[in-house]
């Protein structure tokens, strides 16, 4: 795992950050922002772009109906969109994983990020859900490694950024404890 990310997460964890806050820190490390510009007040603004899956995306990985192609979003708007999306991902992780409340905040963090990045609907019924719900924590965490692909020129291939993200998420899920 990237040493700077490890240090940032450990410091935030030591300061008492919860799983949701940790997931936002983790995700911000891996999510691109797409096109940006300086706004009239000097702050950064973000423009939606199509991600590798073809979804309109803005800020740090936000997709869905709030993303309006061609519109520029302020840093404040991005923070609100990202916070709402991560809260929904946390709710999704709670629905997907029946033992969620018994997991360490690090394991919860990794599952929130996974749900944020992949989507609750895509994880529903998948092996990661079945293993974790059956109590196979190590096997469930290691299933994250399989979710490292995206479409490039119509072909499903491992994406370097997703490989790094899943490696780090798997380590945290499987090995980190409070």
XYZ file of C-alpha atoms in Angstrom:
178
model
C 0.000 0.000 0.000
C 1.081 3.541 -0.671
C 2.993 4.706 2.455
C 1.398 8.177 2.424
C -2.087 6.656 2.307
C -1.213 4.205 5.091
C 0.063 7.057 7.280
C -2.971 9.237 6.590
C -5.405 6.428 7.382
C -3.546 5.367 10.541
C -3.374 8.978 11.775
C -7.067 9.535 11.070
C -7.913 6.238 12.741
C -5.852 7.165 15.796
C -7.728 10.478 15.946
C -10.977 8.504 16.192
C -12.300 8.788 12.642
C -15.138 6.412 11.916
C -15.492 4.030 8.999
C -17.363 6.545 6.817
C -14.724 9.266 7.219
C -11.952 6.740 6.623
C -13.689 5.501 3.459
C -13.843 9.063 2.125
C -10.114 9.528 2.765
C -9.358 6.182 1.139
C -11.579 6.848 -1.879
C -10.186 10.360 -2.420
C -6.742 8.812 -2.757
C -7.851 6.606 -5.649
C -10.610 8.547 -7.387
C -9.741 10.842 -10.260
C -11.481 14.163 -10.657
C -11.790 14.521 -14.408
C -11.562 17.995 -15.968
C -11.017 20.871 -13.547
C -10.611 24.637 -13.782
C -10.197 27.583 -11.484
C -13.476 29.314 -10.761
C -13.880 33.108 -10.600
C -13.115 33.010 -6.867
C -9.921 30.986 -7.424
C -11.303 27.673 -6.148
C -11.274 24.476 -8.160
C -14.326 23.457 -10.166
C -15.082 20.026 -11.618
C -16.735 19.062 -14.905
C -18.468 15.695 -15.464
C -16.761 13.127 -17.661
C -17.470 9.565 -18.795
C -15.665 6.992 -16.659
C -14.274 3.725 -18.037
C -17.692 2.122 -17.572
C -19.361 4.877 -19.587
C -21.138 6.522 -16.626
C -21.219 10.275 -16.224
C -18.972 11.002 -13.253
C -17.983 14.181 -11.407
C -15.880 15.201 -8.438
C -14.241 12.119 -6.892
C -16.280 9.282 -8.365
C -19.826 10.606 -7.987
C -22.295 9.113 -10.473
C -26.065 9.134 -10.765
C -28.847 11.623 -11.396
C -27.070 14.505 -9.637
C -24.401 14.505 -12.364
C -25.351 16.907 -15.141
C -23.078 16.749 -18.206
C -21.601 20.126 -19.126
C -22.194 21.684 -15.692
C -19.274 22.791 -13.539
C -19.372 21.837 -9.833
C -17.704 23.756 -7.013
C -15.563 22.113 -4.343
C -18.395 22.669 -1.863
C -20.935 21.020 -4.172
C -18.558 18.114 -4.693
C -18.127 17.646 -0.963
C -21.915 17.518 -0.506
C -22.349 15.058 -3.396
C -19.491 12.855 -2.197
C -20.736 12.863 1.415
C -24.227 11.865 0.314
C -22.868 9.147 -1.988
C -20.638 7.696 0.744
C -23.525 7.738 3.242
C -25.632 5.834 0.720
C -22.739 3.402 0.180
C -22.546 2.844 3.937
C -26.304 2.154 4.036
C -25.843 -0.222 1.096
C -23.013 -2.057 2.849
C -25.249 -2.467 5.905
C -27.958 -3.973 3.693
C -25.545 -6.276 1.866
C -23.529 -7.637 4.772
C -25.584 -9.057 7.637
C -22.685 -8.987 10.122
C -21.627 -5.432 9.213
C -22.077 -4.038 12.731
C -19.704 -6.677 14.169
C -16.831 -5.788 11.794
C -13.928 -3.533 12.741
C -14.180 0.020 11.430
C -11.353 -0.849 9.011
C -13.310 -3.719 7.530
C -16.400 -1.494 7.420
C -14.336 1.204 5.694
C -13.221 -1.187 2.990
C -16.794 -2.405 2.435
C -18.122 1.157 2.243
C -15.466 1.989 -0.351
C -16.217 -1.175 -2.301
C -19.933 -0.375 -2.309
C -19.235 3.246 -3.292
C -16.921 2.243 -6.130
C -18.784 -0.794 -7.502
C -22.377 -0.165 -6.449
C -24.713 -2.029 -4.147
C -26.696 -3.563 -7.007
C -23.575 -5.088 -8.596
C -22.406 -6.583 -5.290
C -25.792 -8.083 -4.431
C -25.656 -11.874 -4.691
C -21.951 -11.927 -5.547
C -19.397 -14.209 -3.879
C -18.075 -11.414 -1.637
C -21.543 -11.020 -0.139
C -22.121 -14.747 0.201
C -18.749 -15.362 1.882
C -19.026 -12.487 4.344
C -22.626 -13.327 5.210
C -21.556 -16.945 5.822
C -18.872 -15.703 8.262
C -15.859 -16.214 5.973
C -14.207 -12.880 6.672
C -10.829 -13.658 5.089
C -12.378 -15.195 1.988
C -14.853 -12.331 1.664
C -12.133 -9.705 1.961
C -9.993 -11.507 -0.610
C -12.911 -11.447 -3.063
C -12.219 -7.714 -3.426
C -9.147 -8.601 -5.485
C -11.408 -9.914 -8.269
C -13.033 -6.477 -8.769
C -10.063 -4.835 -10.487
C -11.247 -4.706 -14.096
C -12.792 -2.117 -16.380
C -13.562 -1.790 -20.067
C -10.894 -0.502 -22.405
C -11.790 -0.500 -26.095
C -14.668 -2.849 -25.297
C -12.449 -5.383 -23.519
C -12.596 -6.145 -19.796
C -9.023 -5.739 -18.507
C -7.313 -5.128 -15.151
C -6.925 -1.386 -14.600
C -3.719 -0.402 -12.766
C -5.517 2.023 -10.451
C -8.145 -0.559 -9.528
C -5.465 -3.191 -8.938
C -3.797 -0.861 -6.410
C -7.124 0.122 -4.845
C -8.269 -3.480 -4.413
C -4.883 -4.602 -3.076
C -5.012 -1.855 -0.440
C -8.693 -2.434 0.369
C -8.155 -6.177 0.725
C -5.226 -5.659 3.094
C -7.239 -3.273 5.244
C -10.331 -5.495 5.248
C -8.433 -8.679 6.026
C -5.573 -7.514 8.246
C -6.279 -4.205 10.006
C -7.976 -4.222 13.395
C -8.954 -1.522 15.893
